[in-house]
PDB file of C-alpha atoms in Angstrom:
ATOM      1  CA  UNK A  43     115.394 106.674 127.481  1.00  0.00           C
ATOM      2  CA  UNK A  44     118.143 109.177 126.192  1.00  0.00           C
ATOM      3  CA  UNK A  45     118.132 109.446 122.487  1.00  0.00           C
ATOM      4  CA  UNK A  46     114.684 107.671 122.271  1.00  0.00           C
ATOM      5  CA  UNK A  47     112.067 109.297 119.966  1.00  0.00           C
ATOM      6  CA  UNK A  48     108.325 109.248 120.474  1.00  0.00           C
ATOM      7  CA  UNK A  49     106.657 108.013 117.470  1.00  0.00           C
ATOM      8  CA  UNK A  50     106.832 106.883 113.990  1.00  0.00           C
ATOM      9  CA  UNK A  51     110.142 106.644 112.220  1.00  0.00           C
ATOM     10  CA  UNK A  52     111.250 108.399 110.000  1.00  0.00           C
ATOM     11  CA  UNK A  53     111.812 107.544 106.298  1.00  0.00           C
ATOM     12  CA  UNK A  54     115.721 107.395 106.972  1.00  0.00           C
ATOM     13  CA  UNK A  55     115.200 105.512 110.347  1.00  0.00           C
ATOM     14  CA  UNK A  56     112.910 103.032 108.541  1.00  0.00           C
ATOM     15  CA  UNK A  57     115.186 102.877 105.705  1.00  0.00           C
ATOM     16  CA  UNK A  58     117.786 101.673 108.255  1.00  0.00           C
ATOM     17  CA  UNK A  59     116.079  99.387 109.946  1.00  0.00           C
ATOM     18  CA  UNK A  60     114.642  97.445 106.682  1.00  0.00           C
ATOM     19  CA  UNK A  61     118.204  97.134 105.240  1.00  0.00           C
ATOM     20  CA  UNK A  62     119.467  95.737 108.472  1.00  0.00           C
ATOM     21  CA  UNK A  63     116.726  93.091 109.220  1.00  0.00           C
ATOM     22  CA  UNK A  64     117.163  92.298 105.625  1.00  0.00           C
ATOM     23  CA  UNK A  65     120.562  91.384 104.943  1.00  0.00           C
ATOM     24  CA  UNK A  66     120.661  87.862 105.591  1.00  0.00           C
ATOM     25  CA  UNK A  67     123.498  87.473 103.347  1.00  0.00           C
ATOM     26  CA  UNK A  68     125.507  90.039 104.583  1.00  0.00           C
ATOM     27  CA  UNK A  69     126.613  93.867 103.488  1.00  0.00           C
ATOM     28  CA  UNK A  70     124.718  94.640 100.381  1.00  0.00           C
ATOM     29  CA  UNK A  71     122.335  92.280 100.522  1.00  0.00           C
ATOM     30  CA  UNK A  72     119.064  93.768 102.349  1.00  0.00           C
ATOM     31  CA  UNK A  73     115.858  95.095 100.826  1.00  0.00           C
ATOM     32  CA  UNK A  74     115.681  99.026 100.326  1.00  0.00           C
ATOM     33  CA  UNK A  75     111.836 100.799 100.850  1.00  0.00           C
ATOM     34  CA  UNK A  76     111.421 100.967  97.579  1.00  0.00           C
ATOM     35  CA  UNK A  77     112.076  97.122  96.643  1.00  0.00           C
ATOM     36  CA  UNK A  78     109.410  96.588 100.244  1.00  0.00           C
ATOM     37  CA  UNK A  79     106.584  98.684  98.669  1.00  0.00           C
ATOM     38  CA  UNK A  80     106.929  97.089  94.923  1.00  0.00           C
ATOM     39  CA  UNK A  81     106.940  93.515  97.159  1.00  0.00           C
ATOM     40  CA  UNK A  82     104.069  94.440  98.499  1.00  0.00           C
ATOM     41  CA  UNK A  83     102.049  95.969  96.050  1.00  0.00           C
ATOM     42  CA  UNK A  84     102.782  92.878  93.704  1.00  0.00           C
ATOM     43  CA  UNK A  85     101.493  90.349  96.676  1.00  0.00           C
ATOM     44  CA  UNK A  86      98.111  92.323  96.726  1.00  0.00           C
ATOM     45  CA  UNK A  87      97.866  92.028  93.210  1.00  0.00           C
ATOM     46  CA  UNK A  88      98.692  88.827  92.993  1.00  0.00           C
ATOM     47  CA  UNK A  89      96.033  87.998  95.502  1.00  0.00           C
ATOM     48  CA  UNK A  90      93.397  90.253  93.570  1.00  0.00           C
ATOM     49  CA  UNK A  91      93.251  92.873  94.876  1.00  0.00           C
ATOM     50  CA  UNK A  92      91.185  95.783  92.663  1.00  0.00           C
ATOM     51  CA  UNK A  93      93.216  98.167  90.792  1.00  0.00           C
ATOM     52  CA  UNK A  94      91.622 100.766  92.964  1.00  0.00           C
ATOM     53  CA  UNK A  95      92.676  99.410  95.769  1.00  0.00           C
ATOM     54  CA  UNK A  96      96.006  98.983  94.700  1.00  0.00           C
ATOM     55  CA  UNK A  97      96.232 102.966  93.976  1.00  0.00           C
ATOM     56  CA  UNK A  98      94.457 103.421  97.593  1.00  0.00           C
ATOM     57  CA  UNK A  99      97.248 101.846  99.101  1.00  0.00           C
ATOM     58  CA  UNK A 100     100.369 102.880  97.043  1.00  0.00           C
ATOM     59  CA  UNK A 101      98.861 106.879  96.910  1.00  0.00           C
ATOM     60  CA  UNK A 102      99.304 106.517  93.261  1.00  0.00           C
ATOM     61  CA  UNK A 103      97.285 109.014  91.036  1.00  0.00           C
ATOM     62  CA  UNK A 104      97.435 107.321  88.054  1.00  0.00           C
ATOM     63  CA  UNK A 105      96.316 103.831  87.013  1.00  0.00           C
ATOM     64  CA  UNK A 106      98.736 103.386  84.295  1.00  0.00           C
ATOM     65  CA  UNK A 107     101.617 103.478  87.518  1.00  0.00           C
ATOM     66  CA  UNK A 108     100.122 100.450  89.243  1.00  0.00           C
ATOM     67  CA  UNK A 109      98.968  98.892  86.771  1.00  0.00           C
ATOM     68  CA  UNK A 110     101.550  95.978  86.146  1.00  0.00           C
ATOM     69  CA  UNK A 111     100.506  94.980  89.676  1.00  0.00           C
ATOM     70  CA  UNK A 112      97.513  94.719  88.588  1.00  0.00           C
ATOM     71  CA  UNK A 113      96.772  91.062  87.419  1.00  0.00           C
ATOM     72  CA  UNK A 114      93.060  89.300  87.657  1.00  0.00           C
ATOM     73  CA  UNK A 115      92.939  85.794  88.053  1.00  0.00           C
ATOM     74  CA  UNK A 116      91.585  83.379  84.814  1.00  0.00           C
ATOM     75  CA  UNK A 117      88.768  82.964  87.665  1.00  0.00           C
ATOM     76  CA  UNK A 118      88.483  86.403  87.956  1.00  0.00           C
ATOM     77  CA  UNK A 119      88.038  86.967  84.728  1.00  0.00           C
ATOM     78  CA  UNK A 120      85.859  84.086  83.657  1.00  0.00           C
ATOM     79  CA  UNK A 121      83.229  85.901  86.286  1.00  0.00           C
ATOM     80  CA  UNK A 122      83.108  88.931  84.888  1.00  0.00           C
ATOM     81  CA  UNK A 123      82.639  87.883  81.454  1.00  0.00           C
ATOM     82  CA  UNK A 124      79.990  85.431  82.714  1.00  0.00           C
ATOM     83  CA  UNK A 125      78.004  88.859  83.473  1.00  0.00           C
ATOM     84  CA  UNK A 126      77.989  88.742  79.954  1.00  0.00           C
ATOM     85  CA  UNK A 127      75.907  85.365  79.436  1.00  0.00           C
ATOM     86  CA  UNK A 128      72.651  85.237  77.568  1.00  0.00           C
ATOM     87  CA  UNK A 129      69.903  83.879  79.933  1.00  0.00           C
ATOM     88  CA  UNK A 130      72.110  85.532  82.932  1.00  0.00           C
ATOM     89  CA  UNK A 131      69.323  86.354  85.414  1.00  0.00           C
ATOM     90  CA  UNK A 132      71.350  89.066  86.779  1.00  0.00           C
ATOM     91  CA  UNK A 133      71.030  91.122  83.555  1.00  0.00           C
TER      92      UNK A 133
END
């Protein structure tokens, strides 16, 4: 196919195609690959995933950058302070 290129796109290619599958609402309108990646990021956290994790998948070095993603469930957190519990046979 004339013009085709073998594999992945590039970041300007994918830009491209993310802004026009996007914009539902016309010009203007679509998601850029920054706005996909903090979507994304903020869906894991939401669904708890582990700060490390979070950095695994974003390649961020430092915590303090993913952090706000970052947010435990009451659940979550009522477990791990349960470690906590006098009598806990897992002491």
């Amino acid at each position: 196919m004339p013009g085709h290129r073998a594999g992945p796109a590039s970041y300007g290619q994918a830009r491209a195609l993310l802004y026009e599958h996007t914009a539902l609402r016309g010009p203007s309108t679509g998601w850029d690959l920054h706005e996909y990646r903090h979507s994304a990021l903020a869906h894991l956290g939401e669904q708890g995933a582990s700060l490390l994790m979070l950095m695994a998948k974003s390649r961020h070095k430092k915590p303090e950058n993913v952090r706000r993603y970052f947010k435990p469930s009451p659940a979550a957190i009522a477990e791990l302070t349960s470690l906590l519990a006098p009598g806990d046979a897992r002491r």
